[in-house]
PDB file of C-alpha atoms in Angstrom:
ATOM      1  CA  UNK F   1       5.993 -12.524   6.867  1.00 79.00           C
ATOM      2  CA  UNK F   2       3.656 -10.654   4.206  1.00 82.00           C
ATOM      3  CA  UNK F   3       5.180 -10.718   0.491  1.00 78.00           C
ATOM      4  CA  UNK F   4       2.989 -10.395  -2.870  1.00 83.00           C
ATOM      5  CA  UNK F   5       2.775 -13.153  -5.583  1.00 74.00           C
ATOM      6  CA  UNK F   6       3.239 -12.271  -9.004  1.00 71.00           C
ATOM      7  CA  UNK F   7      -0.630 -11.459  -9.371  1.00 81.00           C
ATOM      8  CA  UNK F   8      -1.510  -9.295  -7.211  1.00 86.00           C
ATOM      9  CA  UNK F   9      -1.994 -11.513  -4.275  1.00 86.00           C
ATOM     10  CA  UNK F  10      -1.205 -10.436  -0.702  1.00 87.00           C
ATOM     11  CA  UNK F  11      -0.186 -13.286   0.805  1.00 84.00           C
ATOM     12  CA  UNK F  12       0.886 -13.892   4.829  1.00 85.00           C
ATOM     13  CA  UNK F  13       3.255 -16.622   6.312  1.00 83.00           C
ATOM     14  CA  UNK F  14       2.917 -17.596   9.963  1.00 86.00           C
ATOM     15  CA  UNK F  15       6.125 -18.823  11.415  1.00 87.00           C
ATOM     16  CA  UNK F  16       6.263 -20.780  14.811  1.00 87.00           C
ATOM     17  CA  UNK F  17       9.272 -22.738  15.114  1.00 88.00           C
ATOM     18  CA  UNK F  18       9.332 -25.622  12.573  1.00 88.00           C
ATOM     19  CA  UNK F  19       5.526 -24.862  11.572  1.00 89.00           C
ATOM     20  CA  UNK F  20       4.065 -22.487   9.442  1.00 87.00           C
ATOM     21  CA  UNK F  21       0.725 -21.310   8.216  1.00 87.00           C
ATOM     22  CA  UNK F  22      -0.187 -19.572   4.656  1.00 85.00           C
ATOM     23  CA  UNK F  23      -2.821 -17.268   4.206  1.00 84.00           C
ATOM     24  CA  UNK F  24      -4.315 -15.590   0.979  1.00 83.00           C
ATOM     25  CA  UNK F  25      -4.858 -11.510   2.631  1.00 81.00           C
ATOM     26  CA  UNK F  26      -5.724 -10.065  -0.085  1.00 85.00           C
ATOM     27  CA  UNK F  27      -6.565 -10.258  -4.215  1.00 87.00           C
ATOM     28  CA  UNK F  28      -5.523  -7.278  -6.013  1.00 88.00           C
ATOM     29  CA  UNK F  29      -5.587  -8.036  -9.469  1.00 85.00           C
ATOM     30  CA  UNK F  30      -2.306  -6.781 -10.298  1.00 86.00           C
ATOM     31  CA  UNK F  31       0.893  -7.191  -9.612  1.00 87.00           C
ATOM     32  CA  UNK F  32       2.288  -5.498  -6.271  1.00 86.00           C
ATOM     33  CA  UNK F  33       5.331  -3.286  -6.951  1.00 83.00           C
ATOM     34  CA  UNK F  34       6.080  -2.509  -3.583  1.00 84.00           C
ATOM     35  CA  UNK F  35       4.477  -3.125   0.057  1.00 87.00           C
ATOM     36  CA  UNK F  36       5.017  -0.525   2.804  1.00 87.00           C
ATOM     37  CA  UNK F  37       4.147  -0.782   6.459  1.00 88.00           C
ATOM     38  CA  UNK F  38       2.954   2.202   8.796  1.00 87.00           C
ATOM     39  CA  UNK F  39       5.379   3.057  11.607  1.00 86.00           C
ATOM     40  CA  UNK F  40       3.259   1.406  14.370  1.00 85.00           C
ATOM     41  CA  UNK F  41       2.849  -1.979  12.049  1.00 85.00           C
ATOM     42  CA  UNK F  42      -1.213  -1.713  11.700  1.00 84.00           C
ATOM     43  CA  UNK F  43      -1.490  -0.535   8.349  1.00 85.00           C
ATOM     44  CA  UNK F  44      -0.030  -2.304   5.029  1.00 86.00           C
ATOM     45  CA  UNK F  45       0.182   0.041   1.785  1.00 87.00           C
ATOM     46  CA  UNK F  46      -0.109  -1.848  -1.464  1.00 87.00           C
ATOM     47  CA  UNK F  47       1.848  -0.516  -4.496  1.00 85.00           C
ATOM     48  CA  UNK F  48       0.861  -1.805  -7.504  1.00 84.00           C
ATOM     49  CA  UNK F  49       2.735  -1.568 -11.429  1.00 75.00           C
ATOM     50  CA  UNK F  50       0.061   0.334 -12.541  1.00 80.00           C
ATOM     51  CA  UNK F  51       0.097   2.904 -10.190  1.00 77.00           C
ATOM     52  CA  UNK F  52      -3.075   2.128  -7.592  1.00 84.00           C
ATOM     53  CA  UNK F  53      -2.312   2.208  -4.160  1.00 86.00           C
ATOM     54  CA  UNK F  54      -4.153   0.000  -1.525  1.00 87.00           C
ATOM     55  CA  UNK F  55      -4.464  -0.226   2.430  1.00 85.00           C
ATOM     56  CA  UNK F  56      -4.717  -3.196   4.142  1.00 86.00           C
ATOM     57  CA  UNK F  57      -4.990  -3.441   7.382  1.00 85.00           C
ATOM     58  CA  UNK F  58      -3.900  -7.124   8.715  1.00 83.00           C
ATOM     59  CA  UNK F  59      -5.647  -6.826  12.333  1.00 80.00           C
ATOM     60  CA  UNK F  60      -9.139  -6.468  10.608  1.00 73.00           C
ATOM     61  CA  UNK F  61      -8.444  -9.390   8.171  1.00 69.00           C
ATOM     62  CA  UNK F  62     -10.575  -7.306   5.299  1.00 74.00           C
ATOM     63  CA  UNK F  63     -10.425  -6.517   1.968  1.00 82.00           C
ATOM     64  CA  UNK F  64      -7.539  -3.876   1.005  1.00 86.00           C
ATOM     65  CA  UNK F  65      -8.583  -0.580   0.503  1.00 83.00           C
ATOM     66  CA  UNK F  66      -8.386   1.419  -2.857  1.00 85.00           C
ATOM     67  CA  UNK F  67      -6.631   4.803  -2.189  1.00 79.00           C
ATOM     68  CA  UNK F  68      -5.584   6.271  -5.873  1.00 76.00           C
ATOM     69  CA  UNK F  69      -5.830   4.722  -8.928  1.00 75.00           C
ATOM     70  CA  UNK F  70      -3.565   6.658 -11.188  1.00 67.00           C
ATOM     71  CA  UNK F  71      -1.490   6.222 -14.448  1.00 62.00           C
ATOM     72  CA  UNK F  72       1.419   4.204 -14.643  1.00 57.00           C
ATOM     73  CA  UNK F  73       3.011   6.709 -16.890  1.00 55.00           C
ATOM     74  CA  UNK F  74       2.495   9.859 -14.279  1.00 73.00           C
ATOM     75  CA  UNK F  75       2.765   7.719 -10.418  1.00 75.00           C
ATOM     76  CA  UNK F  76       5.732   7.616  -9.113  1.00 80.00           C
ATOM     77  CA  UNK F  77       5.801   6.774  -5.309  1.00 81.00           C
ATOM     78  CA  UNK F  78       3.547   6.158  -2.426  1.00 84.00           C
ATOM     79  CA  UNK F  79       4.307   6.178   1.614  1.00 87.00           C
ATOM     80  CA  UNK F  80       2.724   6.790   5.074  1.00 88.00           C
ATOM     81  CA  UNK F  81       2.641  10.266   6.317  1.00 86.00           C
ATOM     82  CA  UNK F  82       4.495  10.260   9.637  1.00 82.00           C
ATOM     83  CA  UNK F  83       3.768  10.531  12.735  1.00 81.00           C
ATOM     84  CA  UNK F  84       1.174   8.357  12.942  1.00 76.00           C
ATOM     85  CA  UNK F  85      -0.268   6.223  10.342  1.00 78.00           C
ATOM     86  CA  UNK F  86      -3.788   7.232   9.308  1.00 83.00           C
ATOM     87  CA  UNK F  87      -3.038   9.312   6.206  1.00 87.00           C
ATOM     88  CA  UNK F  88      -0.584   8.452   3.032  1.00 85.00           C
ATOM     89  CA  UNK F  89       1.050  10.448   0.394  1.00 87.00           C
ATOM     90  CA  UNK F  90       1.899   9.900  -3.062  1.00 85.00           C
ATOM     91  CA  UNK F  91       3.726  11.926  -5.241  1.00 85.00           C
ATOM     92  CA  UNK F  92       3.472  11.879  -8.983  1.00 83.00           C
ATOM     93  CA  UNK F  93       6.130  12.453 -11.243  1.00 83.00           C
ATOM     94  CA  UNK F  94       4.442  16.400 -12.428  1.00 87.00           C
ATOM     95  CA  UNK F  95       5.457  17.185  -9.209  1.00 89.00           C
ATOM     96  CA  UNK F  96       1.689  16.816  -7.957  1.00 89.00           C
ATOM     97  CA  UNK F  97       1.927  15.760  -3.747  1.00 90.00           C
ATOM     98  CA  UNK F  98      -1.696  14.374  -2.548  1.00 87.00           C
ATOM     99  CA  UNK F  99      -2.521  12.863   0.793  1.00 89.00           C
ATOM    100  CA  UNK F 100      -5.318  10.263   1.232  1.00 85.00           C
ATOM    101  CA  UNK F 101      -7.013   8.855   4.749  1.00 85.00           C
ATOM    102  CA  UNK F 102      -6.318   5.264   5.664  1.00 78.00           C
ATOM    103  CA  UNK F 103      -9.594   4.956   6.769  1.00 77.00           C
ATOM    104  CA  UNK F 104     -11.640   5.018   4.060  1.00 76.00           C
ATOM    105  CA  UNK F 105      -9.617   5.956   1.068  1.00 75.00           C
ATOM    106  CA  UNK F 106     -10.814   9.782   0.794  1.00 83.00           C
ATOM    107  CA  UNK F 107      -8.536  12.748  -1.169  1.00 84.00           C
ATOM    108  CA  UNK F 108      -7.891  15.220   1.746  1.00 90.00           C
ATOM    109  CA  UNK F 109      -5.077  17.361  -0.104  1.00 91.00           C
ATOM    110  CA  UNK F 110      -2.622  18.178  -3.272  1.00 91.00           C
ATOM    111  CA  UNK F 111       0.056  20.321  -3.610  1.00 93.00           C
ATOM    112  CA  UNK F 112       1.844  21.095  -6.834  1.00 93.00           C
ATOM    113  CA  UNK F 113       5.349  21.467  -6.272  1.00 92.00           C
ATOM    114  CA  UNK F 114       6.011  22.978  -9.974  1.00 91.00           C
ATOM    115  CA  UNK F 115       8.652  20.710 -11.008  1.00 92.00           C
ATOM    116  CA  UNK F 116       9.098  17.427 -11.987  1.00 90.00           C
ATOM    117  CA  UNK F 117      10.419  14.892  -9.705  1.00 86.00           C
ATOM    118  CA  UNK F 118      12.119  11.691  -9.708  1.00 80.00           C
ATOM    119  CA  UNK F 119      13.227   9.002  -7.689  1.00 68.00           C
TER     120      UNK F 119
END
């Protein structure tokens, strides 16, 4: 069970029958709006209130992964790009689509749809 503390902590449960184990993933620094796993399960995004998206990936036990950093008052959503799970896209409320790699975090693409969009 992954859920997010109030700041900005990714944190994991471990369940095994009347045990459990906690452990501290991740330390974002602010506080997690949303989290978001990749169709296969490999890949965690990280939504944040301020409009940065992270990727974590839990098999590799690292640090998450900044993938955009942009303004609250513009972001608007972030998911995985399907099929697969090695690219996300986010879409900002201008209208403004841009896909990101998983692996390291890099812009690949943007596409202006012209019109504003909303959840």
């Amino acid at each position: 069970l992954y859920f997010s503390a109030q700041e900005g902590i990714l944190i994991f449960y471990h369940i095994k029958d009347l045990q459990y184990e906690i452990k501290i993933c991740a330390d974002i620094s602010q506080p997690i709006s949303s989290l978001m796993f990749s169709p296969d399960y490999t890949s965690l995004l990280l939504v944040t209130d301020q409009g940065t998206v992270y990727s974590y990936r839990p098999a590799h036990s690292g640090e998450a992964v900044k993938l955009l950093d942009a303004p609250r008052s513009s972001f608007l959503a972030a998911d995985f790009l399907t099929p697969g799970n090695n690219y996300c896209v986010s879409v900002t409320i201008s209208g403004e689509v841009q896909v990101w790699s998983l692996e390291d975090g890099t812009f690949l693409s943007k596409l202006n749809l012209g019109t504003e969009v909303q959840v």
